[in-house]
Amino acid sequence: MSAHTIRLSVDTIRKYASILIVFLNTFILLASSIMFSAHTPTAEIISRHSRS
């Protein structure tokens, strides 16, 4: 395997990794907003735990 091929594969891996990170971030944001709106008591419990 030449250095050029290795660099190409690294570039594609980085591209797919960034796309995956974006998808994960949006998914986490959606899940947290849904949980926050659906379970307000849970959010209150979490805030109480973080205070103590």
Short mmCIF file of N, CA and C in Angstrom, two decimals:
data_model
loop_
_atom_site.label_atom_id
_atom_site.label_comp_id
_atom_site.label_asym_id
_atom_site.label_seq_id
_atom_site.Cartn_x
_atom_site.Cartn_y
_atom_site.Cartn_z
N MET A 1 0.84 -1.20 0.00
CA MET A 1 0.00 0.00 0.00
C MET A 1 0.88 1.25 0.00
N SER A 2 0.61 2.14 -0.92
CA SER A 2 1.41 3.36 -1.01
C SER A 2 0.88 4.43 -0.06
N ALA A 3 1.68 5.46 0.16
CA ALA A 3 1.29 6.54 1.08
C ALA A 3 0.05 7.26 0.58
N HIS A 4 -0.09 7.36 -0.76
CA HIS A 4 -1.24 8.06 -1.33
C HIS A 4 -2.54 7.35 -0.98
N THR A 5 -2.56 6.03 -1.10
CA THR A 5 -3.78 5.26 -0.78
C THR A 5 -4.12 5.38 0.69
N ILE A 6 -3.09 5.34 1.54
CA ILE A 6 -3.31 5.45 2.98
C ILE A 6 -3.94 6.80 3.30
N ARG A 7 -3.42 7.87 2.66
CA ARG A 7 -3.95 9.21 2.90
C ARG A 7 -5.39 9.31 2.43
N LEU A 8 -5.69 8.68 1.30
CA LEU A 8 -7.06 8.70 0.78
C LEU A 8 -8.02 8.03 1.75
N SER A 9 -7.64 6.85 2.26
CA SER A 9 -8.52 6.13 3.18
C SER A 9 -8.71 6.92 4.47
N VAL A 10 -7.66 7.58 4.95
CA VAL A 10 -7.76 8.40 6.16
C VAL A 10 -8.74 9.55 5.91
N ASP A 11 -8.67 10.15 4.73
CA ASP A 11 -9.58 11.25 4.40
C ASP A 11 -11.03 10.78 4.39
N THR A 12 -11.29 9.61 3.79
CA THR A 12 -12.65 9.10 3.74
C THR A 12 -13.14 8.75 5.14
N ILE A 13 -12.25 8.16 5.96
CA ILE A 13 -12.63 7.82 7.34
C ILE A 13 -12.99 9.09 8.10
N ARG A 14 -12.18 10.14 7.93
CA ARG A 14 -12.46 11.41 8.61
C ARG A 14 -13.80 11.98 8.16
N LYS A 15 -14.07 11.89 6.84
CA LYS A 15 -15.33 12.42 6.30
C LYS A 15 -16.52 11.68 6.90
N TYR A 16 -16.45 10.33 6.90
CA TYR A 16 -17.56 9.55 7.46
C TYR A 16 -17.68 9.75 8.97
N ALA A 17 -16.54 9.92 9.65
CA ALA A 17 -16.56 10.14 11.09
C ALA A 17 -17.27 11.45 11.42
N SER A 18 -16.97 12.51 10.65
CA SER A 18 -17.62 13.80 10.92
C SER A 18 -19.11 13.72 10.66
N ILE A 19 -19.51 13.00 9.61
CA ILE A 19 -20.94 12.82 9.31
C ILE A 19 -21.61 12.06 10.46
N LEU A 20 -20.94 11.01 10.94
CA LEU A 20 -21.48 10.23 12.06
C LEU A 20 -21.63 11.08 13.30
N ILE A 21 -20.63 11.91 13.58
CA ILE A 21 -20.67 12.79 14.76
C ILE A 21 -21.85 13.75 14.65
N VAL A 22 -22.07 14.30 13.47
CA VAL A 22 -23.20 15.22 13.26
C VAL A 22 -24.52 14.50 13.52
N PHE A 23 -24.65 13.27 12.98
CA PHE A 23 -25.88 12.50 13.20
C PHE A 23 -26.08 12.20 14.69
N LEU A 24 -24.98 11.82 15.36
CA LEU A 24 -25.06 11.52 16.79
C LEU A 24 -25.48 12.75 17.59
N ASN A 25 -24.88 13.90 17.26
CA ASN A 25 -25.21 15.13 17.98
C ASN A 25 -26.67 15.49 17.83
N THR A 26 -27.20 15.40 16.59
CA THR A 26 -28.61 15.73 16.37
C THR A 26 -29.51 14.73 17.09
N PHE A 27 -29.12 13.46 17.08
CA PHE A 27 -29.92 12.43 17.75
C PHE A 27 -29.96 12.68 19.26
N ILE A 28 -28.79 13.00 19.84
CA ILE A 28 -28.72 13.27 21.28
C ILE A 28 -29.55 14.50 21.62
N LEU A 29 -29.46 15.54 20.79
CA LEU A 29 -30.24 16.77 21.03
C LEU A 29 -31.73 16.46 20.97
N LEU A 30 -32.16 15.69 19.97
CA LEU A 30 -33.57 15.33 19.85
C LEU A 30 -34.04 14.51 21.05
N ALA A 31 -33.25 13.50 21.41
CA ALA A 31 -33.62 12.64 22.53
C ALA A 31 -33.71 13.43 23.83
N SER A 32 -32.75 14.32 24.06
CA SER A 32 -32.75 15.09 25.31
C SER A 32 -33.93 16.06 25.34
N SER A 33 -34.25 16.67 24.20
CA SER A 33 -35.38 17.61 24.18
C SER A 33 -36.70 16.88 24.38
N ILE A 34 -36.83 15.69 23.77
CA ILE A 34 -38.05 14.88 23.95
C ILE A 34 -38.18 14.47 25.41
N MET A 35 -37.08 13.96 26.00
CA MET A 35 -37.10 13.55 27.40
C MET A 35 -37.40 14.73 28.31
N PHE A 36 -36.82 15.89 27.99
CA PHE A 36 -37.01 17.08 28.83
C PHE A 36 -38.47 17.51 28.82
N SER A 37 -39.10 17.49 27.64
CA SER A 37 -40.49 17.93 27.55
C SER A 37 -41.45 16.88 28.12
N ALA A 38 -41.10 15.61 27.97
CA ALA A 38 -41.98 14.53 28.42
C ALA A 38 -41.87 14.30 29.92
N HIS A 39 -40.63 14.38 30.45
CA HIS A 39 -40.41 14.06 31.87
C HIS A 39 -39.76 15.26 32.57
N THR A 40 -40.58 16.24 32.89
CA THR A 40 -40.04 17.39 33.61
C THR A 40 -39.57 17.01 35.02
N PRO A 41 -40.28 16.13 35.74
CA PRO A 41 -39.80 15.71 37.07
C PRO A 41 -38.39 15.12 37.01
N THR A 42 -38.10 14.36 35.95
CA THR A 42 -36.77 13.77 35.80
C THR A 42 -35.72 14.87 35.72
N ALA A 43 -36.01 15.92 34.97
CA ALA A 43 -35.08 17.04 34.84
C ALA A 43 -34.87 17.71 36.20
N GLU A 44 -35.94 17.81 36.97
CA GLU A 44 -35.82 18.40 38.31
C GLU A 44 -34.94 17.54 39.20
N ILE A 45 -35.10 16.21 39.12
CA ILE A 45 -34.28 15.29 39.91
C ILE A 45 -32.81 15.44 39.52
N ILE A 46 -32.55 15.52 38.20
CA ILE A 46 -31.17 15.65 37.73
C ILE A 46 -30.56 16.95 38.24
N SER A 47 -31.32 18.04 38.20
CA SER A 47 -30.78 19.32 38.67
C SER A 47 -30.53 19.28 40.18
N ARG A 48 -31.39 18.58 40.91
CA ARG A 48 -31.17 18.43 42.35
C ARG A 48 -29.89 17.66 42.64
N HIS A 49 -29.65 16.60 41.85
CA HIS A 49 -28.45 15.79 42.04
C HIS A 49 -27.20 16.59 41.72
N SER A 50 -27.25 17.40 40.69
CA SER A 50 -26.06 18.17 40.30
C SER A 50 -25.75 19.25 41.33
N ARG A 51 -26.79 19.74 42.02
CA ARG A 51 -26.56 20.77 43.04
C ARG A 51 -25.82 20.20 44.25
N SER A 52 -26.21 19.03 44.70
CA SER A 52 -25.62 18.46 45.92
C SER A 52 -24.23 17.89 45.66
#
